[in-house]
Amino acid sequence: MEQIPQISYASTAPELSDDRRYDFFSRVVPPDSFQAQAMVDIVKAMGWNYVSTVASEGSYGEKGVEAFMQISREAGGICIAQSLKIPHDHKQADFDKIIRQLLETRYARAVIIFAYDEDIRGILNATKRADQVGHFLWIGSDSWGAKNSPIQGLEDAAVGAITILPKRATVEGFDVYFTSRTLENNRRNVWFAEFWEENFNCKLMSSSKREDTSRKCTGQERIGIDSKYEQEGKVQFVIDAVYAMAHALHNMQKDLCPNQSGVCSEMTGGKKLLKYIRSVSFNGSAGTSVTFNRNGDAPGRYDLFQYQMNINNTPFYKVIGQWTESLQLNIEDMQWPSGEMEIPSSVCSLPCKMGQRKKVVKGVPCCWHCEPCDGYQYQYDETSCRLCAYNMRPNSNRTGCQPIPIVKLEWHSPWAIIPVFLAMLGIIATIFVMATFIRYNDTPIVRASGRELSYVLLTGIFLCYIITFVMIATPDMAVCSFRRIFLGLGMCISYAALLTKTNRIYRIFEEGKKSVSPPRLISPTSQLAITSSLISFQLLGVLIWFGVDPPNTIIDYDEQKTINPERAQGVLKCDITDLQIICSLGYSILLMVTCTVYAIKTRGVPENFNEAKPIGFTMYTTCIVWLAFIPIFFGTAQSAEKLYVQTTTLTISMNLSASVALGMLYMPKVYVIIFHPELNVQKRKRSFKAVATAATMSSRLSHKPSDRPNGEAKTELCENVDPNS
C-alpha cells in the first residue's frame, strides 16, 4: 500500500476521521460530525426534543444523519420521530410518501435534512403538493448552505429554514483571475472548453459532445459579463489545501535539507511528510488559521443562516449566528413561517402542568402522558407523586404540602345555636320549676310529688341541659374531664329517680294485692338511698375510665378527610370514641328501659295514685327519642360532618329527654300551684289499708264483667284520696 498523504478541500464524510483506516488523509474542511454537533446544539437551543431526519441515499446523507443521531443520543434529551431515506432512483411518488410519513408524527415539525440539491427541491415540491407549506422547520446541512439553486421557485416552502455552511470567505483575487480567463489564455485546462459551452450555452466545434444548438460560440464571450458568475464556495479551501501542502514541504525541506535547495533524498517517505502536514499552522486565504487535529481534521467553523422574507417579500439568507466548537445564535434575528412570533414547538409532548407527573411512553423518552397527582398526593418530581403526611394536604398547585386547618364546633355555628337555644330554654324552665317547688315546698302538691326525689330528678334534668354547653365548648383537659363526668350523669340521675318512683308504686300495689302491710323501703330516706346507689354505679364507671384512660385532647385528621383535599380539616376533640360515648350512656339507657318496663306494669294504677301515668308517657316518649338517636348517631360515623351531626344529635336528644320529663311531670303541678291554688289543699288521708283495697279492686276491674260479683264494676275507692297516703 502506497503511503501517500492527501489533503482534501471538500470531503466531509465522518468516517474519514478514522485514522486507523485513513491514516494518511487530512482535510481543510471540517467533517460532517462537526456540523451534526452544530445541528444538535441548534435543536437544543430552540427547545426542540422531537425531530425527524431525511437523508439522500449514499455516504454523504446517511453518514451525516448517522452522526447526528449518535451525537443526539450522547447529548440526551432528543428523540428521533422518523428517519427517512431518499432513494437514488427517486420518483415524485417517493417524495410524496416521505412527506406523508413525516406528517404521521405531526408534532415533530423540525426536520434535519442531509440531502443533495435535487433531493431538497423534491422534498420542498412535495411539501407544496401536500399543502403543508410552513409546517416543517427545516435544518439543512452544508449541501444546502446559502445556495439558491435548491430552492429556486420554491422560496415560500423554504422560508424559516436554518442552514449550515462551513465558514468561508470570497477570494477577490480569484474573481479577477477567473473572469479574465478566455479560450485563448487558458489552454492548459483541458476541461475549460466544456465549461465554456456549458456557461454560455453554445457550441464550439462539430466534435463537441453538446447537442446541436442554433448558436455557435464566438470565443469573444466574457465570464461575468455574458453569463452569471458566482465564486464557488470551496475556492478558499482549495487554496488552503494547496498552501498546507506547500507549508509542509517547505518546513520539511528546511529541517531535512537545510544546506540544499529543492528536494533532497532525505525527503522521501509518506510518513515523514504526514508529520509535517499535521503540524502546519498558518493564516489561510480567509484570514483564519489552518490547522489539523490528530485525525487530520480541520477545526469546525460554521456560519448559520436562516432563509427569510424582507419587508418587500424578497427572500434572502440572513446570518443568524455561528458555530466554532460552541453555538452563538441570535434568536432575536430569526423569523418563522406563517408569521409565528414565538419559537415554534417540535416536541412529542407538552410540558406537564404543575401538580402533574410524566408517564413516559415506553421506548420514547421524549413522549409522555401527563397524569394529575390526585387525592392527597403532591408532585415530588417530574415523574412521581408522593402522599402528604397524615396532618398535611397538597397546596393549590400540588407542588408541596401544607398543614390541614384545625376546626372545632363553634358557638356561632347553626349546629350549635339550635341545641344551645333549647338548652337555655330548658335551664330557665328547670330553674323556674325548682324555684316554684322550693317556694311552695310545704304545699300538698309538692309533698304529694315526693319532694326528695323530685329535687333529685330536677337536678338530673338540669345536668342534661348543662351537658350541651360542655359538648360544644372548646376541648381542653378540663372540658374533656367534665364531658366524661356529666355525659351520662344527668340521664343517670333522672332515670334513677324515675325508676325508684315507678318501682315504689309497683311494689306498693303488688304488695297491696297480698296483704295490708306496707312493703319495705318506701320511705323518702329509703328512696334517696336507692337512687344514690343506682347513681353510684355510673360514677364508679367514670372513675375506672379516668384511671384506665386519662382524659386528653386529640386532633382527628381522618374524620373530615374528604375526597377533595381542599375541604379536608382536622377536628380538635376530646379523646372519646363513639363506642365510649355509647358505653357512658349505656347504663342510663338500661335504667330508662327498666323504668319503661315498670311504667308499663303500673299503667293500670288509678290516676289518683302518685304519677304512674305521667311517668309512663314520659318513658314512652323518651324511648322514641333515643331510638331515633342511635341510627342517626352511628349512621353519620363516616360523614364529613360527623362532628357536627353527632354532637348536635346527642345534645338535642338529651334536651328533648329532659324537656319531656320536665313538661309531663312538673308543668301540670306548677300550673296548679300558680294558677289554681284553690286545688292545692290537703286531701283526706288514707291508710295503707285503703291503698291495698284500691290495688285489690283495681285488679278485679281488670277481669271480665262476668267474673265480677253481681256484674258490678264499682270500686270502693273514694274520689278524693291523698296520693301520698
XYZ file of C-alpha atoms in Angstrom:
725
model
C 0.000 0.000 0.000
C 1.344 3.409 -1.026
C 1.717 5.776 1.914
C 0.738 8.960 0.083
C -0.565 11.837 2.226
C -3.705 13.530 0.906
C -5.258 16.919 1.727
C -8.925 17.257 0.744
C -10.714 20.565 0.168
C -14.288 19.173 0.034
C -14.600 15.680 1.607
C -16.689 15.957 4.778
C -17.711 12.313 5.373
C -17.333 11.494 9.109
C -15.770 8.065 8.533
C -12.698 9.725 7.018
C -11.778 10.816 10.553
C -10.904 7.190 11.384
C -7.089 7.373 11.498
C -6.824 3.578 11.613
C -8.294 3.246 8.106
C -7.474 6.649 6.624
C -4.304 7.470 8.466
C -2.780 9.477 5.606
C -5.886 11.521 4.947
C -6.207 15.168 6.030
C -8.692 17.897 5.110
C -9.043 21.633 5.395
C -12.841 21.405 5.685
C -14.484 20.251 8.938
C -16.070 16.763 8.939
C -19.846 16.356 8.966
C -19.668 15.202 12.585
C -18.934 18.838 13.490
C -21.966 20.146 11.631
C -24.012 17.335 13.182
C -22.880 18.638 16.575
C -23.841 22.155 15.466
C -27.291 20.858 14.456
C -27.749 19.174 17.841
C -26.830 22.441 19.561
C -29.341 24.351 17.401
C -32.118 21.866 18.192
C -31.396 22.182 21.900
C -31.254 25.989 21.727
C -34.699 26.019 20.082
C -36.101 23.827 22.837
C -36.942 21.037 20.393
C -36.710 17.423 21.535
C -38.656 15.557 18.874
C -37.230 15.771 15.348
C -37.160 13.758 12.135
C -34.294 13.197 9.714
C -34.217 12.940 5.920
C -31.089 11.833 4.052
C -30.104 11.259 0.450
C -29.124 7.668 -0.099
C -25.345 7.452 -0.122
C -22.355 8.173 2.041
C -22.922 11.925 2.496
C -26.557 11.835 3.573
C -26.591 8.567 5.516
C -23.335 9.227 7.376
C -24.405 12.773 8.199
C -27.711 11.608 9.707
C -25.932 8.780 11.488
C -23.544 11.287 13.069
C -26.474 13.489 14.133
C -28.310 10.572 15.721
C -25.194 9.369 17.523
C -24.399 12.808 18.959
C -28.033 13.422 19.936
C -28.103 10.102 21.817
C -24.940 11.022 23.675
C -26.256 14.507 24.465
C -29.635 13.143 25.602
C -32.986 14.877 25.519
C -33.565 14.485 21.761
C -35.729 11.778 20.203
C -35.924 10.817 16.543
C -39.521 10.597 15.364
C -38.776 9.456 11.775
C -35.534 8.631 9.964
C -36.230 8.547 6.230
C -34.083 7.991 3.167
C -34.382 9.401 -0.375
C -33.517 6.658 -2.896
C -31.049 7.221 -5.722
C -33.554 6.474 -8.475
C -36.253 8.550 -6.842
C -39.588 9.457 -8.340
C -42.141 12.105 -7.409
C -44.151 9.489 -5.501
C -41.131 8.824 -3.272
C -41.089 12.446 -2.088
C -44.858 12.441 -1.535
C -44.503 9.285 0.549
C -41.757 10.892 2.660
C -43.989 13.901 3.394
C -46.886 11.593 4.362
C -44.595 9.690 6.714
C -43.327 12.913 8.279
C -46.904 14.015 8.864
C -47.612 10.831 10.819
C -45.694 12.479 13.663
C -47.089 15.985 13.228
C -45.594 17.300 16.430
C -42.092 16.588 15.109
C -42.013 19.729 12.966
C -38.224 20.093 12.935
C -36.593 18.053 10.150
C -32.832 17.516 9.838
C -32.010 17.222 6.139
C -28.729 15.897 4.718
C -29.552 15.877 1.010
C -28.301 16.965 -2.394
C -29.740 19.930 -4.264
C -32.087 17.876 -6.422
C -33.422 15.953 -3.402
C -34.002 19.177 -1.470
C -36.065 20.503 -4.376
C -38.055 17.259 -4.471
C -38.869 17.477 -0.741
C -39.941 21.144 -0.962
C -42.102 20.436 -4.009
C -43.811 17.549 -2.212
C -44.493 19.879 0.737
C -46.319 22.258 -1.590
C -48.317 19.447 -3.177
C -49.402 18.286 0.289
C -50.378 21.864 1.200
C -48.024 21.794 4.177
C -46.015 24.932 3.408
C -44.901 26.446 6.708
C -45.484 23.294 8.748
C -41.965 21.896 8.678
C -38.955 23.577 10.245
C -36.023 22.594 8.024
C -32.445 22.386 9.315
C -30.262 21.923 6.267
C -26.672 20.742 6.067
C -23.843 22.414 4.156
C -25.110 20.894 0.886
C -27.956 23.417 1.197
C -25.887 26.132 2.822
C -26.628 29.520 1.289
C -27.370 28.260 -2.223
C -30.273 29.489 -4.291
C -30.317 26.546 -6.700
C -32.093 24.063 -4.332
C -34.925 26.489 -3.599
C -35.352 28.408 -6.852
C -39.085 28.704 -7.461
C -39.812 27.134 -4.064
C -38.947 30.093 -1.857
C -42.239 30.079 0.083
C -41.678 26.439 1.120
C -38.142 27.207 2.295
C -38.925 30.267 4.458
C -37.759 29.704 8.032
C -35.194 27.050 7.094
C -31.972 27.098 9.128
C -28.904 26.103 7.139
C -25.272 25.466 7.920
C -22.221 26.373 5.864
C -18.554 25.997 6.739
C -17.165 29.429 7.439
C -15.651 30.708 4.208
C -14.617 33.926 2.505
C -14.672 35.147 -1.079
C -11.171 35.345 -2.540
C -11.260 38.554 -4.578
C -8.036 37.792 -6.433
C -9.564 34.606 -7.759
C -12.545 36.535 -9.206
C -10.178 38.896 -11.048
C -8.162 35.959 -12.322
C -11.038 33.702 -13.344
C -13.171 36.352 -15.083
C -10.146 37.205 -17.198
C -9.825 33.631 -18.493
C -10.656 33.057 -22.179
C -10.249 30.246 -24.681
C -7.004 31.834 -25.778
C -5.246 32.325 -22.414
C -6.389 29.191 -20.635
C -5.456 26.344 -22.975
C -3.735 24.328 -20.270
C -7.087 23.449 -18.588
C -8.447 20.520 -20.610
C -11.961 20.982 -19.123
C -12.178 24.689 -19.844
C -13.733 24.285 -23.304
C -16.522 22.129 -21.890
C -17.119 24.739 -19.149
C -17.259 27.446 -21.827
C -20.014 25.665 -23.726
C -21.981 24.996 -20.549
C -21.563 28.521 -19.174
C -22.502 30.371 -22.406
C -24.910 27.735 -23.773
C -23.181 27.496 -27.129
C -21.226 25.037 -29.289
C -17.555 25.356 -30.109
C -16.938 22.669 -32.770
C -18.616 19.817 -34.545
C -16.819 17.299 -32.400
C -18.439 18.745 -29.296
C -20.495 16.343 -27.238
C -23.046 19.054 -26.712
C -26.299 18.742 -28.643
C -26.705 20.948 -31.694
C -27.825 24.448 -30.920
C -28.641 27.357 -33.161
C -25.819 29.331 -31.584
C -22.105 28.936 -32.159
C -19.526 30.118 -29.633
C -17.616 33.160 -30.926
C -14.819 32.982 -28.387
C -15.419 36.621 -27.555
C -17.809 35.870 -24.677
C -16.710 37.115 -21.274
C -17.275 35.386 -17.906
C -19.364 37.516 -15.569
C -20.492 39.803 -18.427
C -22.182 37.485 -20.892
C -23.105 34.968 -18.167
C -23.847 34.859 -14.464
C -20.819 34.318 -12.282
C -20.641 33.329 -8.635
C -17.467 32.208 -6.978
C -17.582 28.537 -5.969
C -17.673 28.316 -2.180
C -14.826 25.826 -1.970
C -12.241 28.050 -3.668
C -10.951 29.132 -0.253
C -10.452 25.516 0.803
C -8.685 24.620 -2.479
C -6.234 27.431 -1.873
C -5.785 26.462 1.785
C -5.182 22.804 0.846
C -2.509 23.789 -1.648
C -0.849 26.140 0.845
C -0.988 23.459 3.565
C 0.924 21.065 1.356
C 3.349 23.843 0.387
C 3.979 24.800 4.046
C 4.527 21.150 4.952
C 7.030 20.642 2.115
C 8.767 23.914 2.948
C 9.135 23.024 6.625
C 10.243 19.513 5.736
C 12.903 20.822 3.334
C 14.189 23.323 5.933
C 14.549 20.606 8.542
C 15.929 17.781 6.428
C 17.925 19.678 3.780
C 18.999 22.953 5.424
C 22.034 23.362 3.213
C 20.363 22.425 -0.071
C 17.756 23.906 -2.300
C 14.932 21.833 -3.683
C 14.070 18.253 -2.844
C 16.744 16.089 -1.259
C 16.974 12.364 -0.678
C 16.008 12.663 2.976
C 12.552 13.973 1.984
C 11.307 10.587 0.791
C 8.574 8.699 2.689
C 4.905 9.467 3.206
C 5.106 9.198 6.988
C 7.663 12.000 7.156
C 5.519 14.277 5.004
C 2.352 13.419 7.005
C 4.111 14.508 10.178
C 4.840 17.928 8.690
C 1.321 18.262 7.233
C -0.291 17.609 10.602
C 1.927 20.199 12.290
C 1.359 23.137 9.896
C -0.262 26.299 11.213
C -0.792 29.408 9.153
C -3.428 32.008 8.324
C -5.451 30.859 5.359
C -6.980 32.780 2.488
C -9.978 33.777 4.679
C -7.723 35.112 7.431
C -8.484 32.168 9.726
C -5.895 29.702 10.970
C -5.376 26.445 9.127
C -4.511 23.557 11.449
C -5.158 19.818 11.702
C -6.018 17.682 14.725
C -4.628 14.200 15.383
C -7.200 12.722 12.974
C -6.289 15.163 10.211
C -9.493 17.208 10.553
C -9.679 20.986 10.338
C -11.394 22.949 13.124
C -15.204 23.148 12.889
C -16.202 26.666 11.924
C -19.668 27.256 10.524
C -21.877 30.176 9.639
C -25.571 29.725 10.419
C -28.174 31.128 8.022
C -31.941 31.400 8.000
C -33.956 31.849 4.840
C -36.196 34.855 5.454
C -38.509 37.311 3.710
C -37.789 41.028 4.000
C -40.424 43.746 4.175
C -40.650 43.748 0.356
C -41.342 39.985 0.339
C -37.952 39.369 -1.155
C -36.327 36.175 0.184
C -32.721 36.147 1.324
C -30.313 34.240 3.541
C -29.679 36.042 6.817
C -26.710 35.220 9.040
C -28.147 34.372 12.451
C -25.051 33.052 14.219
C -22.023 30.854 14.044
C -20.627 27.670 15.487
C -16.966 27.369 16.415
C -16.866 24.459 18.859
C -19.816 26.135 20.590
C -23.028 27.768 19.415
C -23.556 31.515 19.156
C -27.130 32.080 17.969
C -29.052 35.355 17.661
C -32.588 34.107 18.240
C -33.974 37.648 18.146
C -32.934 37.892 14.457
C -34.894 34.807 13.473
C -38.226 34.683 11.635
C -40.688 31.840 11.415
C -43.146 30.674 8.741
C -46.797 31.727 8.839
C -45.868 34.828 10.829
C -45.345 32.962 14.096
C -43.791 35.284 16.679
C -42.656 32.695 19.206
C -40.280 29.843 18.502
C -42.452 27.058 17.063
C -42.534 23.853 19.036
C -41.236 20.485 17.897
C -41.904 18.286 20.868
C -43.669 14.970 21.291
C -45.441 16.048 24.481
C -46.016 19.450 26.006
C -44.568 20.050 29.478
C -46.860 18.864 32.234
C -48.596 21.456 34.351
C -47.757 21.934 37.987
C -49.172 19.129 40.051
C -48.908 16.613 37.210
C -46.383 13.846 36.703
C -44.943 12.462 33.499
C -45.756 8.918 32.494
C -43.116 8.253 29.870
C -44.073 6.241 26.786
C -42.046 3.059 26.778
C -39.083 3.309 24.397
C -39.637 7.008 23.611
C -38.231 9.094 26.482
C -39.355 12.371 24.855
C -43.004 11.314 24.792
C -45.151 11.093 27.871
C -48.660 11.411 29.202
C -49.426 13.910 31.951
C -51.234 12.395 34.923
C -52.505 14.636 37.726
C -51.449 13.889 41.279
C -54.794 13.110 42.858
C -56.156 12.746 46.350
C -53.662 13.808 48.981
C -50.646 13.468 46.666
C -48.291 16.207 45.571
C -45.775 16.395 42.729
C -42.477 15.096 44.117
C -40.526 15.325 40.861
C -41.264 15.220 37.125
C -42.191 11.551 37.116
C -43.674 10.802 40.528
C -46.246 11.902 43.088
C -45.989 11.350 46.814
C -48.545 11.247 49.604
C -48.603 14.126 52.065
C -48.132 13.397 55.760
C -51.281 12.470 57.686
C -51.648 16.017 59.045
C -50.935 17.710 55.717
C -52.735 18.250 52.437
C -51.439 19.334 48.991
C -51.330 23.049 48.246
C -53.402 24.576 45.461
C -50.964 23.706 42.651
C -49.898 20.385 44.246
C -46.205 21.249 44.317
C -45.937 20.648 48.053
C -47.933 20.082 51.220
C -49.436 22.461 53.748
C -50.936 21.866 57.205
C -54.571 20.806 57.323
C -56.592 23.550 59.091
C -57.894 22.654 62.541
C -61.606 23.147 63.247
C -63.940 22.665 66.181
C -67.613 23.201 66.786
C -68.033 26.988 67.054
C -70.668 28.661 69.186
C -71.940 30.667 66.225
C -72.391 27.561 64.063
C -76.011 26.595 63.240
C -75.130 23.137 64.567
C -74.509 24.729 67.968
C -77.078 27.522 68.003
C -80.134 25.215 67.975
C -79.108 22.906 70.868
C -77.811 25.886 72.887
C -81.127 27.689 72.398
C -83.079 24.615 73.510
C -80.741 24.105 76.475
C -81.135 27.710 77.627
C -84.909 27.451 77.462
C -84.731 24.184 79.383
C -82.409 25.605 82.035
C -84.707 28.603 82.542
C -87.732 26.324 82.818
C -85.937 23.964 85.212
C -84.816 26.812 87.452
C -88.355 28.196 87.405
C -89.848 24.810 88.392
C -87.231 24.288 91.075
C -87.804 27.783 92.453
C -91.565 27.184 92.449
C -91.197 23.894 94.304
C -88.866 25.454 96.852
C -91.235 28.390 97.307
C -94.218 26.034 97.794
C -92.224 23.275 99.398
C -94.803 22.521 102.114
C -97.894 22.628 99.957
C -99.842 19.408 99.426
C -98.985 19.048 95.704
C -95.229 19.377 96.285
C -95.331 16.970 99.221
C -97.505 14.549 97.271
C -94.897 14.516 94.450
C -92.250 13.110 96.719
C -90.177 16.187 97.397
C -86.828 14.460 97.817
C -86.926 12.501 94.542
C -88.461 15.487 92.764
C -85.426 17.610 93.590
C -83.105 14.766 92.569
C -84.969 14.428 89.259
C -84.851 18.197 88.672
C -81.078 18.098 89.312
C -80.701 15.359 86.681
C -82.817 17.321 84.207
C -80.708 20.416 84.865
C -77.495 18.448 84.177
C -78.986 17.103 80.917
C -79.322 20.693 79.749
C -75.898 21.732 81.054
C -74.096 18.961 79.087
C -74.970 20.864 75.872
C -72.520 23.626 76.789
C -69.835 21.145 77.825
C -70.139 19.268 74.487
C -69.838 22.467 72.438
C -67.061 24.131 74.469
C -63.503 24.161 73.015
C -61.883 20.874 74.057
C -59.126 21.006 76.649
C -58.184 18.852 79.643
C -60.877 20.308 81.931
C -63.648 20.229 79.312
C -62.801 16.630 78.385
C -62.945 15.663 82.076
C -66.338 17.316 82.526
C -67.640 15.585 79.394
C -66.773 12.185 80.817
C -68.378 13.005 84.147
C -71.573 14.723 83.021
C -72.183 12.952 79.704
C -74.177 10.157 81.328
C -74.610 11.569 84.825
C -77.620 13.806 84.117
C -79.557 10.996 82.455
C -78.429 8.546 85.147
C -79.747 10.812 87.942
C -83.034 11.427 86.096
C -83.793 7.796 85.300
C -82.537 6.529 88.650
C -85.064 8.817 90.348
C -87.850 7.846 87.932
C -87.010 4.149 88.270
C -87.132 4.442 92.066
C -90.548 6.153 91.824
C -92.055 3.601 89.449
C -90.559 0.731 91.421
C -92.098 2.137 94.638
C -95.545 2.418 93.047
C -95.266 -1.062 91.570
C -94.225 -2.611 94.890
C -96.968 -0.794 96.821
C -99.753 -2.040 94.583
C -98.276 -5.531 94.183
C -97.942 -5.825 97.966
C -101.449 -4.407 98.400
C -102.837 -7.372 96.475
C -101.355 -9.775 99.045
C -101.648 -8.025 102.422
C -102.473 -4.801 104.194
C -98.912 -4.397 105.456
C -96.807 -1.778 103.587
C -93.708 -3.002 101.671
C -90.235 -2.193 102.914
C -88.081 0.717 101.764
C -90.795 3.127 100.614
C -89.873 5.992 102.934
C -88.238 9.130 101.480
C -84.909 8.230 103.087
C -85.005 4.750 101.591
C -85.893 6.158 98.194
C -82.923 8.543 98.304
C -80.655 5.681 99.330
C -81.848 3.512 96.451
C -81.430 6.378 93.970
C -77.929 7.184 95.268
C -76.857 3.554 94.970
C -78.049 3.469 91.356
C -76.177 6.703 90.591
C -73.018 5.406 92.266
C -72.610 2.712 89.598
C -72.351 5.425 86.950
C -69.802 7.379 88.966
C -67.786 4.234 89.640
C -67.631 3.514 85.904
C -66.430 7.057 85.226
C -63.703 6.739 87.892
C -62.494 3.490 86.323
C -62.498 5.190 82.914
C -60.367 8.033 84.308
C -57.885 5.549 85.720
C -57.576 3.357 82.635
C -57.539 6.157 80.056
C -56.872 9.686 81.391
C -58.722 12.421 79.503
C -56.859 14.121 76.670
C -57.455 16.189 73.535
C -56.608 14.959 70.056
C -56.726 16.295 66.508
C -58.583 13.826 64.325
C -57.486 14.171 60.696
C -59.423 11.165 59.458
C -62.870 12.343 60.497
C -63.083 15.093 57.875
C -60.557 13.864 55.309
C -62.837 14.379 52.347
C -62.207 13.150 48.808
C -61.460 16.747 47.885
C -58.365 17.671 49.941
C -59.240 21.367 49.736
C -62.130 20.648 52.096
C -60.089 18.489 54.475
C -59.998 19.597 58.099
C -58.529 18.331 61.313
C -61.047 18.126 64.142
C -59.973 19.208 67.614
C -61.876 16.994 70.016
C -61.676 15.021 73.223
C -60.153 11.575 73.145
C -63.565 9.888 73.410
C -64.625 7.334 70.819
C -68.170 6.684 69.632
C -68.143 3.368 71.499
C -67.079 5.073 74.739
C -69.914 7.591 74.360
C -72.457 4.785 73.964
C -70.920 2.878 76.891
C -71.129 6.022 79.035
C -74.809 6.394 78.100
C -75.453 2.652 78.185
C -76.105 2.459 81.924
C -78.542 5.374 81.695
C -80.300 3.691 78.761
C -80.550 0.492 80.839
C -82.193 2.478 83.654
C -84.504 4.096 81.108
C -85.581 0.723 79.656
C -86.133 -0.721 83.145
C -88.147 2.318 84.144
C -90.240 1.923 80.979
C -90.946 -1.690 81.903
C -92.178 -0.606 85.360
C -94.210 2.173 83.748
C -95.962 -0.467 81.628
C -96.558 -2.649 84.674
C -98.121 0.238 86.625
C -100.219 1.574 83.755
C -103.417 0.281 85.415
C -102.911 2.193 88.661
C -105.753 4.678 89.333
C -104.865 8.211 88.274
C -105.219 9.499 91.818
C -102.308 7.411 92.995
C -98.927 9.065 92.512
C -97.586 9.787 88.956
C -97.668 6.392 87.256
C -99.341 7.511 84.040
C -97.295 10.744 83.517
C -94.160 8.721 84.155
C -95.354 6.144 81.613
C -95.961 8.776 78.934
C -92.585 10.306 79.725
C -90.771 6.994 79.280
C -92.593 6.055 76.073
C -91.693 9.400 74.519
C -88.093 9.170 75.754
C -87.672 5.708 74.237
C -88.862 7.011 70.890
C -86.349 9.896 71.086
C -83.427 7.583 71.824
C -84.490 5.002 69.261
C -84.251 7.803 66.691
C -80.927 8.991 68.128
C -78.988 5.707 67.790
C -79.300 5.219 63.973
C -78.574 8.897 63.361
C -75.509 8.788 65.607
C -73.978 5.683 64.045
C -75.261 6.369 60.542
C -73.173 9.539 60.338
C -69.956 7.898 61.596
C -68.417 8.090 58.094
C -69.813 11.509 57.230
C -67.603 14.544 56.719
C -69.998 16.390 59.039
C -69.697 13.736 61.734
C -68.513 16.146 64.447
C -71.437 18.489 63.931
C -74.190 15.937 63.302
C -73.296 13.655 66.205
C -72.757 16.455 68.705
C -75.988 18.177 67.697
C -77.950 14.916 67.679
C -76.646 13.908 71.111
C -77.317 17.265 72.748
C -80.776 17.664 71.198
C -81.717 14.117 72.241
C -80.684 14.873 75.824
C -82.515 18.211 75.716
C -85.677 16.532 74.430
C -85.468 13.778 77.077
C -85.124 16.379 79.808
C -87.881 18.531 78.315
C -90.301 15.588 78.107
C -89.727 14.735 81.774
C -89.959 18.377 82.805
C -93.092 19.010 80.777
C -95.067 15.909 81.713
C -94.097 15.540 85.349
C -93.754 19.102 86.567
C -95.524 21.605 84.366
C -99.077 20.440 85.315
C -98.188 20.790 89.006
C -96.611 24.202 88.517
C -99.711 25.245 86.610
C -101.942 24.203 89.515
C -99.641 25.785 92.127
C -99.562 29.152 90.365
C -102.878 29.456 88.595
C -105.184 27.265 90.715
C -104.010 27.497 94.318
C -107.553 26.522 95.444
C -106.799 22.983 94.302
C -103.521 22.868 96.240
C -105.168 21.808 99.502
C -104.810 18.884 101.875
C -106.805 15.811 100.830
C -108.317 13.281 103.194
C -105.590 10.920 104.240
C -105.932 7.257 103.564
C -104.241 4.425 105.355
C -102.234 1.755 103.548
C -105.283 -0.460 104.043
C -107.218 1.826 101.689
C -104.371 1.648 99.208
C -104.359 -2.133 99.475
C -108.115 -2.138 98.886
C -107.609 0.089 95.828
C -104.965 -2.270 94.497
C -107.266 -5.257 95.029
C -110.216 -3.573 93.377
C -108.004 -2.390 90.525
C -107.009 -5.985 89.969
C -110.622 -7.075 89.964
C -111.583 -4.372 87.498
C -109.194 -5.856 85.044
C -111.229 -9.109 84.995
C -114.182 -9.709 82.683
C -117.545 -8.250 83.821
C -118.975 -11.757 84.085
C -116.352 -12.572 86.712
C -117.262 -9.589 88.865
C -119.799 -10.179 91.686
C -123.280 -9.217 90.507
C -121.613 -7.793 87.385
C -120.734 -4.603 89.232
C -117.696 -2.547 88.303
C -117.888 -0.098 91.150
C -114.760 0.486 93.231
C -114.548 1.088 96.888
C -112.083 3.905 96.358
C -113.175 7.416 97.120
C -112.680 10.075 94.520
C -110.580 12.222 96.792
C -107.744 10.141 98.126
C -104.421 11.503 99.212
C -101.962 10.339 96.585
C -99.151 10.325 99.128
C -101.064 8.016 101.534
